[in-house]
Short mmCIF file of C-alpha atoms in Angstrom, two decimals:
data_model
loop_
_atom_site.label_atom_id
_atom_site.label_comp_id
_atom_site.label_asym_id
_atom_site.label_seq_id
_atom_site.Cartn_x
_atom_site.Cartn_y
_atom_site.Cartn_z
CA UNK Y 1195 7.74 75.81 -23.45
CA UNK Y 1196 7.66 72.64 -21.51
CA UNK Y 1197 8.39 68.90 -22.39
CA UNK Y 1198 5.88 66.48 -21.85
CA UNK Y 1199 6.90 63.59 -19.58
CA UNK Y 1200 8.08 60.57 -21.07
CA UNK Y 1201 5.67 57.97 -20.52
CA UNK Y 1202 6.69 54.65 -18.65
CA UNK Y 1203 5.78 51.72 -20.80
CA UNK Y 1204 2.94 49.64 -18.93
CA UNK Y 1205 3.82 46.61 -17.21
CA UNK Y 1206 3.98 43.72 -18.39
CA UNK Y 1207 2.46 40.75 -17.26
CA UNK Y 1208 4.27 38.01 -15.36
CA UNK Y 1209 4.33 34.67 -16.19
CA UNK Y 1210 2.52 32.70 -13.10
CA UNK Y 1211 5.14 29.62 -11.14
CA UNK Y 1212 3.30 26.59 -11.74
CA UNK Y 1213 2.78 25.43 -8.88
CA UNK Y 1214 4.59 22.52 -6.82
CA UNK Y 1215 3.37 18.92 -5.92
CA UNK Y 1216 4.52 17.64 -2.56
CA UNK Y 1217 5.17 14.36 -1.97
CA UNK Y 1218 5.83 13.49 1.55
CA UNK Y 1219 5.49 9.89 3.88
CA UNK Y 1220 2.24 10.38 6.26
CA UNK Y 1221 3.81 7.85 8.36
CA UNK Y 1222 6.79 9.02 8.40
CA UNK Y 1223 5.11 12.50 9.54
CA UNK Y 1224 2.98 10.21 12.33
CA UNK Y 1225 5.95 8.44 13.46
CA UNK Y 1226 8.26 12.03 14.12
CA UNK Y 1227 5.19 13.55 15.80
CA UNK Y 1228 4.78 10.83 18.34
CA UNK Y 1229 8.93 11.28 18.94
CA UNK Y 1230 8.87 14.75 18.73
CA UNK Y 1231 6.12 14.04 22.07
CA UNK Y 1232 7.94 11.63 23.67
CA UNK Y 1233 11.41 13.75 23.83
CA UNK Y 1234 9.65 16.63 25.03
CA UNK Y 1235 8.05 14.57 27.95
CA UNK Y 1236 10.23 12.96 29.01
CA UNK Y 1237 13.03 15.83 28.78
CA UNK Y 1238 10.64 18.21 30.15
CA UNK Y 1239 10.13 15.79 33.32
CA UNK Y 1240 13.95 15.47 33.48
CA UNK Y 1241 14.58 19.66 33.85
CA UNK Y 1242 11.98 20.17 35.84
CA UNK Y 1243 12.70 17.53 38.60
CA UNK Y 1244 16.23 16.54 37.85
CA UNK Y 1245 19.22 16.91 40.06
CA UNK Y 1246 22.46 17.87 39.79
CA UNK Y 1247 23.50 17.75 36.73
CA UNK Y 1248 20.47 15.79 35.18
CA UNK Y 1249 18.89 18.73 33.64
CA UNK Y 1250 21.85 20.02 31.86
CA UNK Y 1251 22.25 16.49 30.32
CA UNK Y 1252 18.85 16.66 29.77
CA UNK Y 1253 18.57 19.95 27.38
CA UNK Y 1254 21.76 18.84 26.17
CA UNK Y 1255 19.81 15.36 24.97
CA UNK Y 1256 17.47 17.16 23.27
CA UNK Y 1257 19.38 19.73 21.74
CA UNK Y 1258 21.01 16.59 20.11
CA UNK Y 1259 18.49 14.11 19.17
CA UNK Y 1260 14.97 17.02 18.50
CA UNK Y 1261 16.91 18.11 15.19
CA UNK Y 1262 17.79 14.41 14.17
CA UNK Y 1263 14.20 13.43 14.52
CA UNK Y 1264 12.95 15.96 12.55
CA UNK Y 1265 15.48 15.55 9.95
CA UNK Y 1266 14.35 11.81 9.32
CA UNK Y 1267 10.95 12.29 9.79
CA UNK Y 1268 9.15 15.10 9.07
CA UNK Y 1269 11.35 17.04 7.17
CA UNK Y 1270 11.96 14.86 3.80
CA UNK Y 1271 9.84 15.95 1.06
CA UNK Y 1272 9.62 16.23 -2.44
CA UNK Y 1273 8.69 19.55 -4.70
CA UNK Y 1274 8.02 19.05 -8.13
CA UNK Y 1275 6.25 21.13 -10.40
CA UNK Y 1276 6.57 21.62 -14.71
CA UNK Y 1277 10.34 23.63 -13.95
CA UNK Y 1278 12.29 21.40 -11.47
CA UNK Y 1279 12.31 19.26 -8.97
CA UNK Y 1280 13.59 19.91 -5.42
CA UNK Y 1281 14.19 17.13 -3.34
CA UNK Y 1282 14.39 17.73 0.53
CA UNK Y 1283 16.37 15.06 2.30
CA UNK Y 1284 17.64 14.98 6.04
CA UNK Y 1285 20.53 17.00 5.58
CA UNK Y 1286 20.51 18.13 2.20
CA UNK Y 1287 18.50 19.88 -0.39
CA UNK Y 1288 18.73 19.50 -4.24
CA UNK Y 1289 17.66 20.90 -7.14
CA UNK Y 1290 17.12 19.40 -9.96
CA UNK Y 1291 16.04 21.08 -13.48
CA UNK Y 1292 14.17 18.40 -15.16
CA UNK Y 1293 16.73 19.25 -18.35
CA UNK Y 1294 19.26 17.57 -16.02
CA UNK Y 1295 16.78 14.70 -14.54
CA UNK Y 1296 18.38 11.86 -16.32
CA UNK Y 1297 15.23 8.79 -14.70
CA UNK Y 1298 13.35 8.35 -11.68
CA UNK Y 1299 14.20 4.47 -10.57
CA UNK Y 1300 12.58 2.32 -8.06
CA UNK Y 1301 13.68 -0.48 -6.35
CA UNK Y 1302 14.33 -1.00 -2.51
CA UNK Y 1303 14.54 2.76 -2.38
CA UNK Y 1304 13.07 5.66 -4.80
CA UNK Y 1305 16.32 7.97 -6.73
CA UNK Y 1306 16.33 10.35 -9.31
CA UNK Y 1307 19.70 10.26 -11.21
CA UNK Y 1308 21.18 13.40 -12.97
CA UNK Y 1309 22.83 13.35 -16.55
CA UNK Y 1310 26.42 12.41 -14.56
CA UNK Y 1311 25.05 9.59 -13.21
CA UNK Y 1312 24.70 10.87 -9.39
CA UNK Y 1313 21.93 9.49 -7.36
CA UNK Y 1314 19.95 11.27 -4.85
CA UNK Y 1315 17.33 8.94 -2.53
CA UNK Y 1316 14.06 10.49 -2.51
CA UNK Y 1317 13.63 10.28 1.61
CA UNK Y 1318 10.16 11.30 1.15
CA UNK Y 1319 9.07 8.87 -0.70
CA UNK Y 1320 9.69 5.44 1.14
CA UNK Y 1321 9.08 1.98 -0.68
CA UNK Y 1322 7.03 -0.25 1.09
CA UNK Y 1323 7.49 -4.07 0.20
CA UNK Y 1324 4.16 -4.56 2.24
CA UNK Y 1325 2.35 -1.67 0.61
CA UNK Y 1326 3.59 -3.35 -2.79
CA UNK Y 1327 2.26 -7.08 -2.44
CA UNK Y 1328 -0.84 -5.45 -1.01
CA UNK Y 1329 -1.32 -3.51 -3.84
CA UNK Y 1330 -0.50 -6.75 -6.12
CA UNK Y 1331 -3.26 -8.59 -4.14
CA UNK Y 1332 -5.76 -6.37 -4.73
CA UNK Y 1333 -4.89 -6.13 -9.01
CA UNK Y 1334 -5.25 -9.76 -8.80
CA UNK Y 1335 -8.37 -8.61 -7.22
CA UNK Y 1336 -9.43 -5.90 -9.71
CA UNK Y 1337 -8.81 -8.26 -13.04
CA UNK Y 1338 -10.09 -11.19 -11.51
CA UNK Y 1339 -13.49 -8.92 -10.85
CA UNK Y 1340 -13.45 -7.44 -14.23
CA UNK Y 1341 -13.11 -10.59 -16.03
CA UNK Y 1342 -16.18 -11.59 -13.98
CA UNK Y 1343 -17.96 -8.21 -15.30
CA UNK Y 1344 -17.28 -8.78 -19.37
CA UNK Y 1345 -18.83 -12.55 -18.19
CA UNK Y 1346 -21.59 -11.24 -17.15
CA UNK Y 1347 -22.21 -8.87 -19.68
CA UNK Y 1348 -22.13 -11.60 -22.20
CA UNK Y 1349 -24.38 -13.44 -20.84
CA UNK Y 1350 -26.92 -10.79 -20.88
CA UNK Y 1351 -26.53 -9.57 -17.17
CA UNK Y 1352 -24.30 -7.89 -15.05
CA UNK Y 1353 -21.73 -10.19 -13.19
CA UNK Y 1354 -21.49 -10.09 -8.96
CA UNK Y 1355 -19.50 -8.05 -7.49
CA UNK Y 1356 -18.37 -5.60 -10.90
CA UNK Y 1357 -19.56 -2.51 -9.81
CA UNK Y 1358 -16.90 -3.28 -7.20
CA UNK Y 1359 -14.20 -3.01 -9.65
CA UNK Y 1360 -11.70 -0.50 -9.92
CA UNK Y 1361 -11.87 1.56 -12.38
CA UNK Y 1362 -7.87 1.46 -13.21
CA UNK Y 1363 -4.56 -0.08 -11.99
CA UNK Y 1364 -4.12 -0.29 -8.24
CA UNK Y 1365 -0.45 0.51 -7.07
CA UNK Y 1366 1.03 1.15 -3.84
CA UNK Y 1367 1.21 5.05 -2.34
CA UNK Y 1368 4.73 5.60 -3.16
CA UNK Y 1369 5.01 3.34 -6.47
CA UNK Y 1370 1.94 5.83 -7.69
CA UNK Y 1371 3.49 9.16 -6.57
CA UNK Y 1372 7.17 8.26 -8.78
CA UNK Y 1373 4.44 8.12 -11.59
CA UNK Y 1374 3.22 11.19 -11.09
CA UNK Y 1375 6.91 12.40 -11.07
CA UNK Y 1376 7.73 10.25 -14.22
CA UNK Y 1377 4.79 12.01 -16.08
CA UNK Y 1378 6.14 15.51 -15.53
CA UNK Y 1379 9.48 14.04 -16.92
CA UNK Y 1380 8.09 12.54 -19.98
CA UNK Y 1381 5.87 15.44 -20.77
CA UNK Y 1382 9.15 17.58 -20.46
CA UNK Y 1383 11.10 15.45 -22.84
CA UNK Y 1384 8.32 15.73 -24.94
CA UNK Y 1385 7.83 19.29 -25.04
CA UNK Y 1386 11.43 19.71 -25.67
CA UNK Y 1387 11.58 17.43 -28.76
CA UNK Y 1388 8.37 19.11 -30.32
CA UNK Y 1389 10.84 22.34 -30.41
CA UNK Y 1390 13.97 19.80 -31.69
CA UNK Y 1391 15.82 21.20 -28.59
CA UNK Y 1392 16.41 21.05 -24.81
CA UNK Y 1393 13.45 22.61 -22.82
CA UNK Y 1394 14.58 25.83 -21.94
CA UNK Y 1395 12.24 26.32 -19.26
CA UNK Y 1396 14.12 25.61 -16.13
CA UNK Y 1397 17.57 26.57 -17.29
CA UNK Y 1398 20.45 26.18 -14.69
CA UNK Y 1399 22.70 23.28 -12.85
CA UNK Y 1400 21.78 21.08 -10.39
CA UNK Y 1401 21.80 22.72 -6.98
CA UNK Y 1402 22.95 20.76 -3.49
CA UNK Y 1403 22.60 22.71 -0.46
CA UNK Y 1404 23.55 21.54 3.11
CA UNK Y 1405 20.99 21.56 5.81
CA UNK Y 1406 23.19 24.06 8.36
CA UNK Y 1407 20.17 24.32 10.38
CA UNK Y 1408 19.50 20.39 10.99
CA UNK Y 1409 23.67 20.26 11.45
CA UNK Y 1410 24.98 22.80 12.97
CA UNK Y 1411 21.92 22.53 16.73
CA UNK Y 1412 22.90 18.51 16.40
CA UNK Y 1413 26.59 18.87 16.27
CA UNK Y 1414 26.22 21.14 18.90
CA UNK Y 1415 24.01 19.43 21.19
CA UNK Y 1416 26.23 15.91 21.10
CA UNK Y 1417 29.38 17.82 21.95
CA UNK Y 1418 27.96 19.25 24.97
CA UNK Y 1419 26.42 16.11 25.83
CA UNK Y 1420 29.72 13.93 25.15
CA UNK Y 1421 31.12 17.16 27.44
CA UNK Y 1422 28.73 16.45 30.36
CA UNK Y 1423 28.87 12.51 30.39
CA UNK Y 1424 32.64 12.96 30.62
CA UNK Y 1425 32.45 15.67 33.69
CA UNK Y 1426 30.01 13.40 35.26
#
């Protein structure tokens, strides 16, 4: 007489990561590019037809400064999606549970506090004092033109220049990205007091993590160059 096999229960279906917005500075990507170039040019030229010890110095340059430029450049970024948010700065990464995302502030720099208080500087996400009055200008713009469309449709017609209107607020690139951010953190708080509790989504501490691998190659490379500038 046998036993029939026991029967392994089906799977069951995983819940799908939402998934992440990144935020990131395109000139801050342009401007690290164009460095990234320039470094490997002219330290290129330098190995290949330097003397003495010229090369060395040269590889040693690089070593030192490539990881810096990509740490202030084109590595910042912010990751934000309906669990956390991770910021990605030069030389650290955090994570950030919006249950522990205390605000998002703006001023002469974009942060993101915790519920102790600490501040982390979103990198990625420069302010722009130009970007800002520009954007002002062109609200003063916008309402000026819309006041000049419900004019004209009083008077029976269709004002000049309203179907150049925008069709909401203008704001500068970064001021409209920590809105974005903002919104995920309002709908969390209000998803959490529809269930009279803490969202229990994105359980956990805040996580900081030291960037070993922007560190460790530009540590390296100014200690060999501070060795070769003393030998000579």
């Amino acid at each position: 007489m046998t036993t029939p096999e026991s029967q392994s229960p089906p799977p069951q279906p995983s819940v799908p990561e939402s998934k992440d917005r990144v935020y990131r500075s395109p000139a801050g990507l342009a401007g690290g590019v164009l460095l990234l170039a320039l470094i490997a040019w002219l330290g290129i030229d330098a190995v290949v037809g330097g003397e003495g010890s010229t090369p060395w110095k040269a590889l040693a340059a690089m070593l030192f400064l490539v990881p810096l430029v990509v740490a202030y450049t084109v590595r910042p970024a912010v990751f934000a999606n309906e669990e956390r948010l991770r910021v990605r700065n030069p030389f650290r990464v955090v994570t950030l549970p919006w249950d522990r995302v205390d605000s998002l502030r703006s001023g002469y720099s974009n942060e993101v506090f915790d519920e102790a208080g600490t501040k982390y500087q979103l990198w990625a996400i420069p302010v722009s004092l130009r970007a800002r009055k520009k954007a002002a200008r062109r609200e003063d713009r916008r309402l000026a033109g819309d006041t000049r469309a419900r004019g004209g449709r009083t008077g029976g017609g269709r004002g000049a220049g309203a179907a150049e209107v925008p069709d909401g607020p203008v704001r500068a690139e970064s001021d409209r990205m920590m809105d974005e951010l903002r919104e995920l953190l309002e709908s969390r708080e209000l998803r959490a007091g529809a269930k009279g509790e803490k969202a229990d989504a994105a359980p956990g501490e805040v996580v900081v993590r030291w960037a070993y691998e922007v560190v460790v190659p530009a540590v390296a490379g100014a200690v060999l160059l501070a060795v070769l500038l003393g030998l000579g």
